[in-house]
Amino acid sequence: MRKRCPCSVFGVQASLLAVLLGTVPARASVPSADIQPQLAIWCEFMPYAQVADALPTLAKYRCDLLLHVGREDVGSAELAKLCRDARAQNVDIAAWFLLPYDEHLYVGEDTVESTRDLALRFADWAKREDLGVEWVVFDCEPSPILGRRLYAAARRGRVFQLARILRQEQDEDRFTRSAAELNDVIGRLHDAGFRVMGSANRVFLDFIERGNTALQDSLNAPFSMVKWDRASFITYRYRASQAHYVAMVNHYASLARQRFGEDAALDLGLLGDQRPIPQHRERAELFGGGSHFLGYLDGMRSTRELREVVGVALGRGVRRIHLYSLEGAVGSVAGLDYWLRAAANSRPLTGLARWTPVNSARTSLSGALLNGLFRRLVGAGPTD
């Protein structure tokens, strides 16, 4: 009988945590021209009245707002007022659609119909009320309901249970049909005058590079087959060191640029300590991660470190930088103004300034290992 390889077991566990939470570093590519960042900042929880207080600072740094919008917000006077106030101050808003937590929260195979209803209802209302919103966001992450099962298996080291769950979730026909249905929704939004940005975990890029959509299928999150107007990849630091984070941004900025060109964006952060945010703490309990999960929300404290990684992304030709989050920045010691100033003043880092040979090699190996282990233990799935 063949013995189980310890490195394979470790690799699968590390890879899953990378998918769910993100700790993998990065590799190098060809330097880009001298460019300046186009900033946006995510806002997931803050009440609209409080968001309005941040508009002057966002306007100062020409920073767009990626704003949470749920079913109950469509038609609300508060959202309408915020959109009009933002337009008056030249702050562009993109509507970031989020469903209730117990209805999978994100866009995926389980939520195509709900997403369609929310998106088209918002589009009709926003046009009718002349709110000035032209972009919407589909956040294609794993459902927290599925994520809880995967996380529990990974934390207990149950590698084959983890692989079995991922394999059971694969359904190529449903996956392909869901991607087509999302493209239909995007077509209808285009007809209504809107453009659509897709957001996904950065690890998808490692699979896309190899023409493999298996991970998307297993996580019920079709992405690379969808016709986005812009694609943004979640590339948060979490528990990685700054050296690892520089390498991580190097790697994923390069892959994003290669695949999506000028339509590529990176999500960077977390800004400030986000552990005290009540909604994060509530989700940590629902997710089953508790204090371990909260540890990943102990975000960046140094604006200089943010400036460095923004410069790395710019050096790879990724100009669109999305920061997470408004709540964290406003509640941090540095404050929103200092975070945005650091990002806005970043300039491309090239050559030796972003050279991280050891960490870059580890990142390339991590991407290849993740794809190889997934094919071996879960299955190749459909190809891109």
mmCIF file of C-alpha atoms in Angstrom:
data_model
loop_
_atom_site.group_PDB
_atom_site.id
_atom_site.type_symbol
_atom_site.label_atom_id
_atom_site.label_comp_id
_atom_site.label_asym_id
_atom_site.label_seq_id
_atom_site.Cartn_x
_atom_site.Cartn_y
_atom_site.Cartn_z
ATOM 1 C CA MET A 1 0.000 0.000 0.000
ATOM 2 C CA ARG A 2 1.326 3.466 -0.907
ATOM 3 C CA LYS A 3 1.891 5.683 2.113
ATOM 4 C CA ARG A 4 0.261 9.085 2.215
ATOM 5 C CA CYS A 5 2.807 11.842 1.546
ATOM 6 C CA PRO A 6 3.050 14.245 4.503
ATOM 7 C CA CYS A 7 3.904 17.145 2.213
ATOM 8 C CA SER A 8 0.720 16.517 0.219
ATOM 9 C CA VAL A 9 -1.371 16.573 3.383
ATOM 10 C CA PHE A 10 0.246 19.783 4.516
ATOM 11 C CA GLY A 11 -0.104 21.312 1.081
ATOM 12 C CA VAL A 12 -3.836 20.657 0.838
ATOM 13 C CA GLN A 13 -4.472 22.151 4.278
ATOM 14 C CA ALA A 14 -2.384 25.209 3.514
ATOM 15 C CA SER A 15 -3.991 25.560 0.108
ATOM 16 C CA LEU A 16 -7.538 25.501 1.448
ATOM 17 C CA LEU A 17 -6.749 28.145 4.038
ATOM 18 C CA ALA A 18 -5.266 30.187 1.204
ATOM 19 C CA VAL A 19 -8.521 29.861 -0.731
ATOM 20 C CA LEU A 20 -10.730 30.802 2.209
ATOM 21 C CA LEU A 21 -8.590 33.364 3.968
ATOM 22 C CA GLY A 22 -5.630 34.170 1.798
ATOM 23 C CA THR A 23 -2.043 33.874 2.960
ATOM 24 C CA VAL A 24 -0.132 32.899 -0.195
ATOM 25 C CA PRO A 25 2.776 35.119 -1.401
ATOM 26 C CA ALA A 26 3.869 36.045 -5.077
ATOM 27 C CA ARG A 27 6.220 36.138 -8.123
ATOM 28 C CA ALA A 28 7.756 38.654 -10.503
ATOM 29 C CA SER A 29 7.004 39.794 -14.082
ATOM 30 C CA VAL A 30 7.824 42.581 -16.561
ATOM 31 C CA PRO A 31 7.814 46.164 -15.151
ATOM 32 C CA SER A 32 5.129 48.563 -16.415
ATOM 33 C CA ALA A 33 5.197 52.232 -17.400
ATOM 34 C CA ASP A 34 4.953 55.049 -14.879
ATOM 35 C CA ILE A 35 1.327 55.157 -13.805
ATOM 36 C CA GLN A 36 -0.734 56.579 -10.947
ATOM 37 C CA PRO A 37 -3.379 54.644 -9.008
ATOM 38 C CA GLN A 38 -7.104 54.880 -9.558
ATOM 39 C CA LEU A 39 -8.460 54.295 -6.080
ATOM 40 C CA ALA A 40 -11.678 52.830 -4.731
ATOM 41 C CA ILE A 41 -12.586 51.684 -1.229
ATOM 42 C CA TRP A 42 -14.959 48.942 -0.128
ATOM 43 C CA CYS A 43 -17.692 49.748 2.377
ATOM 44 C CA GLU A 44 -19.451 46.649 3.707
ATOM 45 C CA PHE A 45 -21.238 47.598 6.934
ATOM 46 C CA MET A 46 -21.225 51.340 7.634
ATOM 47 C CA PRO A 47 -24.651 53.028 7.750
ATOM 48 C CA TYR A 48 -25.223 55.355 4.825
ATOM 49 C CA ALA A 49 -25.471 58.469 7.020
ATOM 50 C CA GLN A 50 -21.962 57.792 8.359
ATOM 51 C CA VAL A 51 -20.625 57.056 4.895
ATOM 52 C CA ALA A 52 -21.721 60.553 3.872
ATOM 53 C CA ASP A 53 -19.248 62.013 6.384
ATOM 54 C CA ALA A 54 -16.382 60.393 4.472
ATOM 55 C CA LEU A 55 -17.330 61.802 1.056
ATOM 56 C CA PRO A 56 -15.157 64.958 1.266
ATOM 57 C CA THR A 57 -12.071 62.841 2.008
ATOM 58 C CA LEU A 58 -12.883 60.421 -0.799
ATOM 59 C CA ALA A 59 -13.328 63.356 -3.165
ATOM 60 C CA LYS A 60 -9.977 64.828 -2.080
ATOM 61 C CA TYR A 61 -8.161 61.706 -3.272
ATOM 62 C CA ARG A 62 -10.477 60.913 -6.206
ATOM 63 C CA CYS A 63 -11.409 57.656 -4.542
ATOM 64 C CA ASP A 64 -14.506 55.782 -5.734
ATOM 65 C CA LEU A 65 -16.834 54.025 -3.307
ATOM 66 C CA LEU A 66 -17.753 50.319 -3.586
ATOM 67 C CA LEU A 67 -20.896 50.458 -1.485
ATOM 68 C CA HIS A 68 -22.911 47.657 0.100
ATOM 69 C CA VAL A 69 -26.444 47.367 -1.257
ATOM 70 C CA GLY A 70 -28.950 44.784 -0.059
ATOM 71 C CA ARG A 71 -32.564 44.107 -0.951
ATOM 72 C CA GLU A 72 -33.871 46.380 1.762
ATOM 73 C CA ASP A 73 -31.768 49.299 0.489
ATOM 74 C CA VAL A 74 -33.309 49.474 -2.970
ATOM 75 C CA GLY A 75 -35.781 52.337 -2.906
ATOM 76 C CA SER A 76 -34.566 53.738 0.404
ATOM 77 C CA ALA A 77 -34.352 57.486 0.910
ATOM 78 C CA GLU A 78 -31.014 57.080 2.729
ATOM 79 C CA LEU A 79 -29.310 55.376 -0.220
ATOM 80 C CA ALA A 80 -30.805 57.826 -2.706
ATOM 81 C CA LYS A 81 -29.515 60.778 -0.682
ATOM 82 C CA LEU A 82 -26.030 59.276 -0.371
ATOM 83 C CA CYS A 83 -25.820 58.657 -4.118
ATOM 84 C CA ARG A 84 -26.860 62.224 -4.896
ATOM 85 C CA ASP A 85 -24.484 63.680 -2.311
ATOM 86 C CA ALA A 86 -21.655 61.583 -3.758
ATOM 87 C CA ARG A 87 -22.384 62.741 -7.293
ATOM 88 C CA ALA A 88 -22.409 66.367 -6.125
ATOM 89 C CA GLN A 89 -18.898 65.830 -4.707
ATOM 90 C CA ASN A 90 -17.611 63.903 -7.755
ATOM 91 C CA VAL A 91 -17.358 60.585 -5.917
ATOM 92 C CA ASP A 92 -18.413 57.660 -8.107
ATOM 93 C CA ILE A 93 -20.395 54.892 -6.408
ATOM 94 C CA ALA A 94 -20.547 51.257 -7.494
ATOM 95 C CA ALA A 95 -23.381 49.227 -5.995
ATOM 96 C CA TRP A 96 -21.917 46.110 -4.317
ATOM 97 C CA PHE A 97 -24.764 43.603 -4.091
ATOM 98 C CA LEU A 98 -24.871 41.475 -0.945
ATOM 99 C CA LEU A 99 -27.558 38.964 0.016
ATOM 100 C CA PRO A 100 -28.418 37.915 3.591
ATOM 101 C CA TYR A 101 -25.806 35.681 5.222
ATOM 102 C CA ASP A 102 -28.157 32.692 5.427
ATOM 103 C CA GLU A 103 -28.909 33.068 1.701
ATOM 104 C CA HIS A 104 -25.262 32.532 0.719
ATOM 105 C CA LEU A 105 -24.330 36.270 0.820
ATOM 106 C CA TYR A 106 -22.354 36.249 -2.454
ATOM 107 C CA VAL A 107 -22.942 35.702 -6.168
ATOM 108 C CA GLY A 108 -22.733 32.069 -7.244
ATOM 109 C CA GLU A 109 -24.579 29.035 -8.501
ATOM 110 C CA ASP A 110 -26.984 29.106 -5.554
ATOM 111 C CA THR A 111 -27.828 32.786 -5.939
ATOM 112 C CA VAL A 112 -28.117 33.525 -9.659
ATOM 113 C CA GLU A 113 -31.861 34.117 -9.454
ATOM 114 C CA SER A 114 -31.621 36.229 -6.295
ATOM 115 C CA THR A 115 -28.775 38.237 -7.794
ATOM 116 C CA ARG A 116 -30.729 38.802 -10.995
ATOM 117 C CA ASP A 117 -33.739 40.092 -9.077
ATOM 118 C CA LEU A 118 -31.690 42.402 -6.854
ATOM 119 C CA ALA A 119 -29.535 43.759 -9.677
ATOM 120 C CA LEU A 120 -32.380 44.479 -12.098
ATOM 121 C CA ARG A 121 -34.576 45.989 -9.391
ATOM 122 C CA PHE A 122 -31.723 48.287 -8.366
ATOM 123 C CA ALA A 123 -30.956 49.211 -11.970
ATOM 124 C CA ASP A 124 -34.584 50.145 -12.652
ATOM 125 C CA TRP A 125 -34.820 52.238 -9.467
ATOM 126 C CA ALA A 126 -31.433 53.946 -9.903
ATOM 127 C CA LYS A 127 -32.249 54.983 -13.471
ATOM 128 C CA ARG A 128 -35.731 56.135 -12.567
ATOM 129 C CA GLU A 129 -34.413 58.254 -9.696
ATOM 130 C CA ASP A 130 -31.396 59.489 -11.681
ATOM 131 C CA LEU A 131 -28.922 58.487 -8.938
ATOM 132 C CA GLY A 132 -25.848 58.706 -11.143
ATOM 133 C CA VAL A 133 -24.672 55.142 -10.435
ATOM 134 C CA GLU A 134 -23.107 53.465 -13.490
ATOM 135 C CA TRP A 135 -21.270 50.456 -12.005
ATOM 136 C CA VAL A 136 -22.413 47.428 -10.011
ATOM 137 C CA VAL A 137 -20.352 44.687 -8.360
ATOM 138 C CA PHE A 138 -20.919 40.922 -8.337
ATOM 139 C CA ASP A 139 -18.839 39.406 -5.535
ATOM 140 C CA CYS A 140 -18.129 35.794 -6.561
ATOM 141 C CA GLU A 141 -16.844 34.220 -3.355
ATOM 142 C CA PRO A 142 -17.718 30.858 -1.803
ATOM 143 C CA SER A 143 -20.964 30.797 0.109
ATOM 144 C CA PRO A 144 -20.253 31.068 3.856
ATOM 145 C CA ILE A 145 -22.499 28.034 4.292
ATOM 146 C CA LEU A 146 -20.130 25.940 2.162
ATOM 147 C CA GLY A 147 -17.139 27.762 3.610
ATOM 148 C CA ARG A 148 -18.053 26.690 7.119
ATOM 149 C CA ARG A 149 -17.964 23.016 6.109
ATOM 150 C CA LEU A 150 -14.644 23.393 4.318
ATOM 151 C CA TYR A 151 -13.118 25.374 7.147
ATOM 152 C CA ALA A 152 -14.139 22.794 9.738
ATOM 153 C CA ALA A 153 -12.544 19.966 7.752
ATOM 154 C CA ALA A 154 -9.360 21.932 7.155
ATOM 155 C CA ARG A 155 -8.962 22.991 10.784
ATOM 156 C CA ARG A 156 -9.208 19.357 11.911
ATOM 157 C CA GLY A 157 -6.733 18.182 9.297
ATOM 158 C CA ARG A 158 -9.314 15.970 7.575
ATOM 159 C CA VAL A 159 -7.795 16.163 4.131
ATOM 160 C CA PHE A 160 -9.851 13.465 2.452
ATOM 161 C CA GLN A 161 -13.085 14.821 3.919
ATOM 162 C CA LEU A 162 -12.135 18.202 2.531
ATOM 163 C CA ALA A 163 -11.435 16.741 -0.899
ATOM 164 C CA ARG A 164 -14.701 14.793 -0.791
ATOM 165 C CA ILE A 165 -16.729 17.945 -0.056
ATOM 166 C CA LEU A 166 -15.071 19.820 -2.900
ATOM 167 C CA ARG A 167 -15.589 16.889 -5.272
ATOM 168 C CA GLN A 168 -19.271 16.560 -4.320
ATOM 169 C CA GLU A 169 -19.854 20.219 -5.100
ATOM 170 C CA GLN A 170 -18.647 19.842 -8.675
ATOM 171 C CA ASP A 171 -21.414 19.838 -11.253
ATOM 172 C CA GLU A 172 -20.161 20.881 -14.675
ATOM 173 C CA ASP A 173 -23.606 21.289 -16.229
ATOM 174 C CA ARG A 174 -24.859 23.488 -13.401
ATOM 175 C CA PHE A 175 -21.592 25.431 -13.387
ATOM 176 C CA THR A 176 -21.763 26.145 -17.116
ATOM 177 C CA ARG A 177 -25.448 27.025 -16.937
ATOM 178 C CA SER A 178 -24.853 29.453 -14.055
ATOM 179 C CA ALA A 179 -22.099 31.244 -15.960
ATOM 180 C CA ALA A 180 -24.413 31.619 -18.943
ATOM 181 C CA GLU A 181 -27.197 32.968 -16.723
ATOM 182 C CA LEU A 182 -24.837 35.514 -15.176
ATOM 183 C CA ASN A 183 -23.784 36.617 -18.648
ATOM 184 C CA ASP A 184 -27.466 37.088 -19.488
ATOM 185 C CA VAL A 185 -27.930 39.294 -16.408
ATOM 186 C CA ILE A 186 -24.859 41.323 -17.357
ATOM 187 C CA GLY A 187 -26.246 41.765 -20.875
ATOM 188 C CA ARG A 188 -29.486 43.124 -19.448
ATOM 189 C CA LEU A 189 -27.568 45.484 -17.171
ATOM 190 C CA HIS A 190 -25.550 46.690 -20.159
ATOM 191 C CA ASP A 191 -28.798 47.395 -21.970
ATOM 192 C CA ALA A 192 -29.867 49.473 -18.967
ATOM 193 C CA GLY A 193 -26.654 51.509 -19.086
ATOM 194 C CA PHE A 194 -24.666 49.791 -16.332
ATOM 195 C CA ARG A 195 -21.264 48.136 -16.287
ATOM 196 C CA VAL A 196 -20.402 45.179 -14.088
ATOM 197 C CA MET A 197 -17.285 44.374 -12.095
ATOM 198 C CA GLY A 198 -16.639 40.851 -10.868
ATOM 199 C CA SER A 199 -14.708 40.268 -7.651
ATOM 200 C CA ALA A 200 -13.082 36.961 -6.687
ATOM 201 C CA ASN A 201 -10.380 35.386 -4.559
ATOM 202 C CA ARG A 202 -6.880 35.815 -5.966
ATOM 203 C CA VAL A 203 -6.258 32.038 -5.911
ATOM 204 C CA PHE A 204 -8.619 31.737 -8.881
ATOM 205 C CA LEU A 205 -5.831 33.352 -10.917
ATOM 206 C CA ASP A 206 -3.457 30.449 -10.219
ATOM 207 C CA PHE A 207 -6.040 28.076 -11.691
ATOM 208 C CA ILE A 208 -7.001 30.381 -14.570
ATOM 209 C CA GLU A 209 -3.330 30.589 -15.547
ATOM 210 C CA ARG A 210 -3.396 26.812 -16.057
ATOM 211 C CA GLY A 211 -6.728 26.788 -17.880
ATOM 212 C CA ASN A 212 -8.478 25.056 -14.983
ATOM 213 C CA THR A 213 -11.845 26.210 -13.628
ATOM 214 C CA ALA A 214 -12.218 23.251 -11.243
ATOM 215 C CA LEU A 215 -11.855 25.347 -8.106
ATOM 216 C CA GLN A 216 -14.571 27.733 -9.268
ATOM 217 C CA ASP A 217 -16.854 24.759 -9.895
ATOM 218 C CA SER A 218 -16.151 23.222 -6.476
ATOM 219 C CA LEU A 219 -16.799 26.530 -4.733
ATOM 220 C CA ASN A 220 -19.966 27.168 -6.790
ATOM 221 C CA ALA A 221 -18.495 30.499 -7.890
ATOM 222 C CA PRO A 222 -18.289 30.824 -11.712
ATOM 223 C CA PHE A 223 -15.966 33.660 -12.663
ATOM 224 C CA SER A 224 -13.560 33.258 -15.577
ATOM 225 C CA MET A 225 -16.361 32.289 -17.991
ATOM 226 C CA VAL A 226 -18.311 35.450 -17.154
ATOM 227 C CA LYS A 227 -17.976 38.547 -19.370
ATOM 228 C CA TRP A 228 -16.947 41.178 -16.832
ATOM 229 C CA ASP A 229 -16.278 44.805 -17.663
ATOM 230 C CA ARG A 230 -13.672 44.770 -14.895
ATOM 231 C CA ALA A 231 -12.238 42.045 -12.661
ATOM 232 C CA SER A 232 -10.954 42.620 -9.130
ATOM 233 C CA PHE A 233 -9.041 40.084 -7.061
ATOM 234 C CA ILE A 234 -9.049 39.876 -3.268
ATOM 235 C CA THR A 235 -5.393 40.072 -2.258
ATOM 236 C CA TYR A 236 -5.397 40.822 1.451
ATOM 237 C CA ARG A 237 -2.357 40.523 3.668
ATOM 238 C CA TYR A 238 -4.007 38.853 6.680
ATOM 239 C CA ARG A 239 -1.228 37.138 8.672
ATOM 240 C CA ALA A 240 1.491 37.325 6.041
ATOM 241 C CA SER A 241 4.649 39.328 6.734
ATOM 242 C CA GLN A 242 5.220 42.487 4.721
ATOM 243 C CA ALA A 243 7.919 40.724 2.698
ATOM 244 C CA HIS A 244 5.470 37.946 1.843
ATOM 245 C CA TYR A 245 2.777 40.479 1.045
ATOM 246 C CA VAL A 246 5.036 42.330 -1.397
ATOM 247 C CA ALA A 247 5.719 39.023 -3.149
ATOM 248 C CA MET A 248 2.032 38.132 -3.099
ATOM 249 C CA VAL A 249 1.007 41.400 -4.736
ATOM 250 C CA ASN A 250 3.846 40.996 -7.245
ATOM 251 C CA HIS A 251 2.519 37.609 -8.279
ATOM 252 C CA TYR A 252 -1.181 38.290 -8.458
ATOM 253 C CA ALA A 253 -0.878 41.728 -10.029
ATOM 254 C CA SER A 254 1.155 40.097 -12.801
ATOM 255 C CA LEU A 255 -1.403 37.325 -13.348
ATOM 256 C CA ALA A 256 -4.353 39.735 -13.223
ATOM 257 C CA ARG A 257 -2.747 42.066 -15.747
ATOM 258 C CA GLN A 258 -1.886 39.188 -18.085
ATOM 259 C CA ARG A 259 -5.438 37.883 -18.067
ATOM 260 C CA PHE A 260 -7.556 41.055 -17.850
ATOM 261 C CA GLY A 261 -5.264 43.830 -19.082
ATOM 262 C CA GLU A 262 -6.328 47.359 -18.123
ATOM 263 C CA ASP A 263 -9.578 45.965 -16.707
ATOM 264 C CA ALA A 264 -7.703 44.250 -13.857
ATOM 265 C CA ALA A 265 -7.884 45.482 -10.266
ATOM 266 C CA LEU A 266 -6.476 44.320 -6.936
ATOM 267 C CA ASP A 267 -8.155 44.527 -3.541
ATOM 268 C CA LEU A 268 -5.566 45.431 -0.893
ATOM 269 C CA GLY A 269 -5.794 45.563 2.902
ATOM 270 C CA LEU A 270 -7.001 45.049 5.484
ATOM 271 C CA LEU A 271 -6.729 48.655 6.680
ATOM 272 C CA GLY A 272 -6.467 48.938 10.455
ATOM 273 C CA ASP A 273 -7.561 46.496 13.144
ATOM 274 C CA GLN A 274 -10.945 45.169 12.021
ATOM 275 C CA ARG A 275 -11.470 42.747 14.896
ATOM 276 C CA PRO A 276 -13.700 45.145 16.880
ATOM 277 C CA ILE A 277 -16.202 45.556 14.018
ATOM 278 C CA PRO A 278 -19.379 43.846 15.354
ATOM 279 C CA GLN A 279 -20.431 42.338 12.034
ATOM 280 C CA HIS A 280 -17.029 40.662 11.631
ATOM 281 C CA ARG A 281 -17.288 39.159 15.095
ATOM 282 C CA GLU A 282 -20.793 37.888 14.379
ATOM 283 C CA ARG A 283 -19.682 36.271 11.130
ATOM 284 C CA ALA A 284 -16.674 34.693 12.830
ATOM 285 C CA GLU A 285 -19.045 32.843 15.146
ATOM 286 C CA LEU A 286 -21.411 31.865 12.343
ATOM 287 C CA PHE A 287 -18.476 30.659 10.271
ATOM 288 C CA GLY A 288 -17.226 28.515 13.146
ATOM 289 C CA GLY A 289 -13.802 30.165 13.289
ATOM 290 C CA GLY A 290 -14.177 32.148 16.516
ATOM 291 C CA SER A 291 -10.998 33.789 17.773
ATOM 292 C CA HIS A 292 -8.896 32.001 15.138
ATOM 293 C CA PHE A 293 -10.919 33.633 12.374
ATOM 294 C CA LEU A 294 -10.707 37.027 14.082
ATOM 295 C CA GLY A 295 -6.923 36.754 14.032
ATOM 296 C CA TYR A 296 -7.036 37.246 10.276
ATOM 297 C CA LEU A 297 -8.804 40.576 10.785
ATOM 298 C CA ASP A 298 -5.877 42.123 12.648
ATOM 299 C CA GLY A 299 -5.051 44.354 9.727
ATOM 300 C CA MET A 300 -2.303 46.656 8.544
ATOM 301 C CA ARG A 301 -1.171 49.495 10.802
ATOM 302 C CA SER A 302 1.483 51.158 8.652
ATOM 303 C CA THR A 303 0.506 53.483 5.808
ATOM 304 C CA ARG A 304 4.070 53.096 4.494
ATOM 305 C CA GLU A 305 3.500 49.375 4.036
ATOM 306 C CA LEU A 306 0.319 50.104 2.090
ATOM 307 C CA ARG A 307 2.176 52.600 -0.073
ATOM 308 C CA GLU A 308 4.775 49.924 -0.840
ATOM 309 C CA VAL A 309 2.335 47.266 -2.021
ATOM 310 C CA VAL A 310 0.338 49.777 -4.066
ATOM 311 C CA GLY A 311 3.633 50.674 -5.743
ATOM 312 C CA VAL A 312 4.285 46.991 -6.464
ATOM 313 C CA ALA A 313 0.859 46.623 -8.116
ATOM 314 C CA LEU A 314 1.455 49.762 -10.181
ATOM 315 C CA GLY A 315 4.827 48.388 -11.223
ATOM 316 C CA ARG A 316 3.015 45.360 -12.627
ATOM 317 C CA GLY A 317 0.672 47.574 -14.628
ATOM 318 C CA VAL A 318 -2.393 47.245 -12.340
ATOM 319 C CA ARG A 319 -3.648 50.765 -11.878
ATOM 320 C CA ARG A 320 -6.990 50.099 -10.223
ATOM 321 C CA ILE A 321 -6.472 49.670 -6.483
ATOM 322 C CA HIS A 322 -9.404 48.795 -4.233
ATOM 323 C CA LEU A 323 -8.842 49.187 -0.493
ATOM 324 C CA TYR A 324 -10.653 47.226 2.212
ATOM 325 C CA SER A 325 -12.275 48.870 3.994
ATOM 326 C CA LEU A 326 -13.859 52.232 4.773
ATOM 327 C CA GLU A 327 -14.898 50.937 8.200
ATOM 328 C CA GLY A 328 -11.362 49.863 9.040
ATOM 329 C CA ALA A 329 -9.743 53.062 7.777
ATOM 330 C CA VAL A 330 -12.151 55.396 9.558
ATOM 331 C CA GLY A 331 -11.803 53.472 12.839
ATOM 332 C CA SER A 332 -8.002 53.175 12.686
ATOM 333 C CA VAL A 333 -5.385 55.256 14.469
ATOM 334 C CA ALA A 334 -4.081 56.564 11.136
ATOM 335 C CA GLY A 335 -7.510 57.626 9.919
ATOM 336 C CA LEU A 336 -9.004 57.619 6.437
ATOM 337 C CA ASP A 337 -7.061 60.634 5.160
ATOM 338 C CA TYR A 338 -3.647 59.113 5.886
ATOM 339 C CA TRP A 339 -4.500 55.744 4.310
ATOM 340 C CA LEU A 340 -5.786 57.365 1.129
ATOM 341 C CA ARG A 341 -2.851 59.774 0.980
ATOM 342 C CA ALA A 342 -0.410 56.877 1.195
ATOM 343 C CA ALA A 343 -2.151 54.999 -1.604
ATOM 344 C CA ALA A 344 -2.629 58.064 -3.812
ATOM 345 C CA ASN A 345 1.035 59.060 -3.490
ATOM 346 C CA SER A 346 2.316 55.615 -4.445
ATOM 347 C CA ARG A 347 4.402 55.324 -7.581
ATOM 348 C CA PRO A 348 5.412 52.191 -9.513
ATOM 349 C CA LEU A 349 8.140 50.069 -7.961
ATOM 350 C CA THR A 350 10.251 48.285 -10.541
ATOM 351 C CA GLY A 351 13.367 46.160 -10.728
ATOM 352 C CA LEU A 352 15.261 45.683 -7.469
ATOM 353 C CA ALA A 353 12.743 47.844 -5.572
ATOM 354 C CA ARG A 354 10.233 45.000 -5.699
ATOM 355 C CA TRP A 355 12.657 42.071 -6.014
ATOM 356 C CA THR A 356 11.738 39.279 -3.596
ATOM 357 C CA PRO A 357 13.469 36.171 -4.995
ATOM 358 C CA VAL A 358 12.866 33.735 -2.123
ATOM 359 C CA ASN A 359 9.265 34.696 -1.427
ATOM 360 C CA SER A 360 8.481 34.940 -5.138
ATOM 361 C CA ALA A 361 9.809 31.422 -5.696
ATOM 362 C CA ARG A 362 7.663 30.163 -2.821
ATOM 363 C CA THR A 363 4.618 31.838 -4.314
ATOM 364 C CA SER A 364 5.115 30.321 -7.759
ATOM 365 C CA LEU A 365 5.537 26.932 -6.142
ATOM 366 C CA SER A 366 2.406 27.443 -4.023
ATOM 367 C CA GLY A 367 0.293 28.178 -7.091
ATOM 368 C CA ALA A 368 1.575 25.140 -8.950
ATOM 369 C CA LEU A 369 1.205 22.911 -5.877
ATOM 370 C CA LEU A 370 -2.342 24.059 -5.244
ATOM 371 C CA ASN A 371 -3.414 23.304 -8.793
ATOM 372 C CA GLY A 372 -1.621 19.933 -8.854
ATOM 373 C CA LEU A 373 -2.980 18.742 -5.518
ATOM 374 C CA PHE A 374 -6.465 19.810 -6.441
ATOM 375 C CA ARG A 375 -6.345 17.856 -9.693
ATOM 376 C CA ARG A 376 -5.044 14.780 -7.883
ATOM 377 C CA LEU A 377 -7.369 14.738 -4.865
ATOM 378 C CA VAL A 378 -10.494 16.481 -6.164
ATOM 379 C CA GLY A 379 -10.433 16.259 -9.955
ATOM 380 C CA ALA A 380 -9.586 18.437 -12.896
ATOM 381 C CA GLY A 381 -13.121 19.636 -13.596
ATOM 382 C CA PRO A 382 -13.966 21.754 -16.644
ATOM 383 C CA THR A 383 -11.309 23.769 -18.459
ATOM 384 C CA ASP A 384 -11.360 27.473 -19.236
#
